[in-house]
XYZ file of C-alpha atoms in Angstrom:
159
model
C -0.024 0.092 0.087
C 1.346 3.628 -1.014
C 1.774 5.820 2.036
C 2.633 9.396 2.076
C 5.090 9.997 5.135
C 6.358 13.367 6.403
C 10.113 12.945 7.372
C 12.922 14.855 9.074
C 16.627 15.009 8.204
C 19.001 13.422 10.764
C 22.347 12.946 8.828
C 23.685 14.515 5.832
C 26.915 12.907 4.976
C 29.023 14.303 2.246
C 32.767 14.568 1.513
C 34.186 17.870 0.439
C 33.862 18.511 -3.271
C 31.922 15.020 -3.725
C 28.746 15.289 -6.127
C 27.177 12.426 -3.952
C 25.755 12.581 -0.314
C 24.001 10.010 1.829
C 20.722 11.243 3.536
C 19.167 9.546 6.768
C 15.318 10.833 7.100
C 13.094 9.877 9.971
C 9.395 9.364 9.615
C 7.538 11.916 11.560
C 4.517 9.649 12.037
C 3.924 6.271 13.526
C 2.204 5.061 10.081
C 5.475 4.815 8.129
C 6.033 2.378 5.197
C 7.971 -0.664 5.374
C 10.219 -1.369 2.285
C 12.017 -4.383 0.967
C 15.218 -4.352 -0.910
C 14.465 -3.225 -4.436
C 11.706 -0.720 -3.475
C 12.204 2.793 -4.041
C 9.970 5.827 -3.081
C 9.052 9.463 -4.504
C 10.927 11.824 -2.363
C 9.172 15.163 -2.342
C 11.516 18.538 -1.571
C 9.010 21.408 -1.120
C 9.424 23.887 -3.890
C 10.906 21.339 -6.335
C 9.871 18.368 -8.075
C 9.381 14.648 -6.284
C 12.033 12.231 -7.794
C 12.168 8.688 -7.341
C 14.943 7.400 -4.945
C 16.058 3.746 -4.240
C 15.970 3.194 -0.603
C 19.658 2.227 0.331
C 18.634 1.003 3.781
C 15.679 1.161 6.051
C 15.543 0.574 10.031
C 12.141 1.094 11.383
C 11.307 4.626 10.661
C 14.761 5.723 9.492
C 15.145 5.832 5.575
C 18.687 5.967 3.906
C 19.279 7.611 0.455
C 22.444 7.885 -1.745
C 22.087 10.803 -3.907
C 24.195 12.172 -6.793
C 23.832 15.670 -8.061
C 22.114 15.772 -11.469
C 19.409 18.600 -11.634
C 17.778 21.052 -9.339
C 16.226 18.614 -6.819
C 19.205 16.204 -6.584
C 21.598 19.238 -6.216
C 19.548 20.821 -3.412
C 19.578 17.284 -1.643
C 23.293 17.000 -2.084
C 24.296 20.617 -1.159
C 21.873 21.811 1.234
C 19.098 19.227 2.004
C 15.847 20.557 3.468
C 15.060 19.687 6.955
C 11.665 18.324 6.063
C 10.740 16.293 2.920
C 7.866 13.994 1.990
C 8.258 10.256 1.094
C 5.485 8.311 -0.842
C 6.031 4.614 -1.254
C 6.931 1.771 -1.138
C 6.929 1.598 -4.963
C 8.664 -0.991 -7.531
C 9.123 -4.566 -7.124
C 11.540 -6.155 -4.348
C 14.344 -8.292 -5.127
C 13.823 -11.935 -4.729
C 15.552 -13.550 -1.965
C 18.226 -16.487 -2.404
C 18.269 -19.485 -0.545
C 20.819 -19.965 2.477
C 22.983 -22.253 0.364
C 23.730 -19.887 -2.532
C 26.918 -17.714 -2.819
C 25.808 -14.261 -3.701
C 27.901 -11.668 -6.075
C 26.304 -8.049 -5.940
C 27.737 -5.846 -8.837
C 26.648 -2.003 -8.673
C 27.789 1.078 -10.006
C 27.764 4.572 -8.487
C 24.618 5.407 -6.651
C 23.129 2.436 -8.443
C 24.705 0.516 -5.368
C 21.797 1.749 -3.078
C 19.366 -1.159 -3.360
C 21.969 -3.778 -3.191
C 23.164 -2.329 0.294
C 19.732 -2.935 1.619
C 19.671 -6.491 -0.027
C 22.831 -7.315 1.470
C 22.031 -6.288 4.835
C 18.757 -8.510 4.525
C 20.586 -11.624 3.179
C 23.735 -11.452 5.142
C 22.093 -13.240 8.276
C 21.346 -16.490 6.564
C 23.136 -16.698 3.311
C 26.684 -18.250 3.510
C 28.640 -15.813 1.334
C 27.868 -12.338 0.206
C 30.134 -10.301 -1.831
C 29.362 -6.477 -2.618
C 31.510 -5.006 -5.414
C 30.951 -1.381 -6.939
C 32.559 0.811 -9.205
C 32.492 4.681 -9.579
C 33.933 7.267 -12.087
C 36.097 8.907 -9.664
C 37.242 8.550 -6.078
C 35.249 11.459 -4.921
C 32.123 9.523 -5.655
C 33.039 6.670 -3.136
C 30.470 6.172 -0.539
C 31.841 5.012 2.558
C 29.749 2.004 2.738
C 31.374 0.225 5.875
C 31.244 3.419 7.758
C 27.856 4.745 6.883
C 26.189 1.709 6.721
C 28.172 -0.567 9.338
C 28.597 -3.079 6.840
C 30.736 -5.242 9.092
C 27.847 -6.100 11.350
C 26.522 -7.863 8.329
C 27.724 -11.628 8.635
C 29.665 -13.216 5.814
C 29.477 -9.954 3.726
C 32.741 -8.637 2.043
C 33.154 -5.464 0.161
């Protein structure tokens, strides 16, 4: 069921000069939506257009997004994110979960790694071996996955 959720900015993580930021928003209502890996939502920035963003991680009422500067809305989010936004979701189709015996290799590029982070976090507790590999155009686009998402807490996951 698609739900509208008002949310407040908790964290804005960006290396100096990087066109990429990680944002963490907290739902301001107890009726927040629960997403699965592969889902996205429409993020509404007041005064700008709503844009689709993959959910990089969700823990209860906390939503994590990885955003790259491309147009007016993403530039606003990366450079000076608004304190309050609207989230509309979940949308899209979730990624199918593998069996426990499978070895999983996840490949992503740039901000396209976002849904793979969430997926890795969900399967690492039961899949024997998970490897996440991702590439970027330049080093200033690297997202510190292990620091931001605490990847080392995911059992059997390697970056």
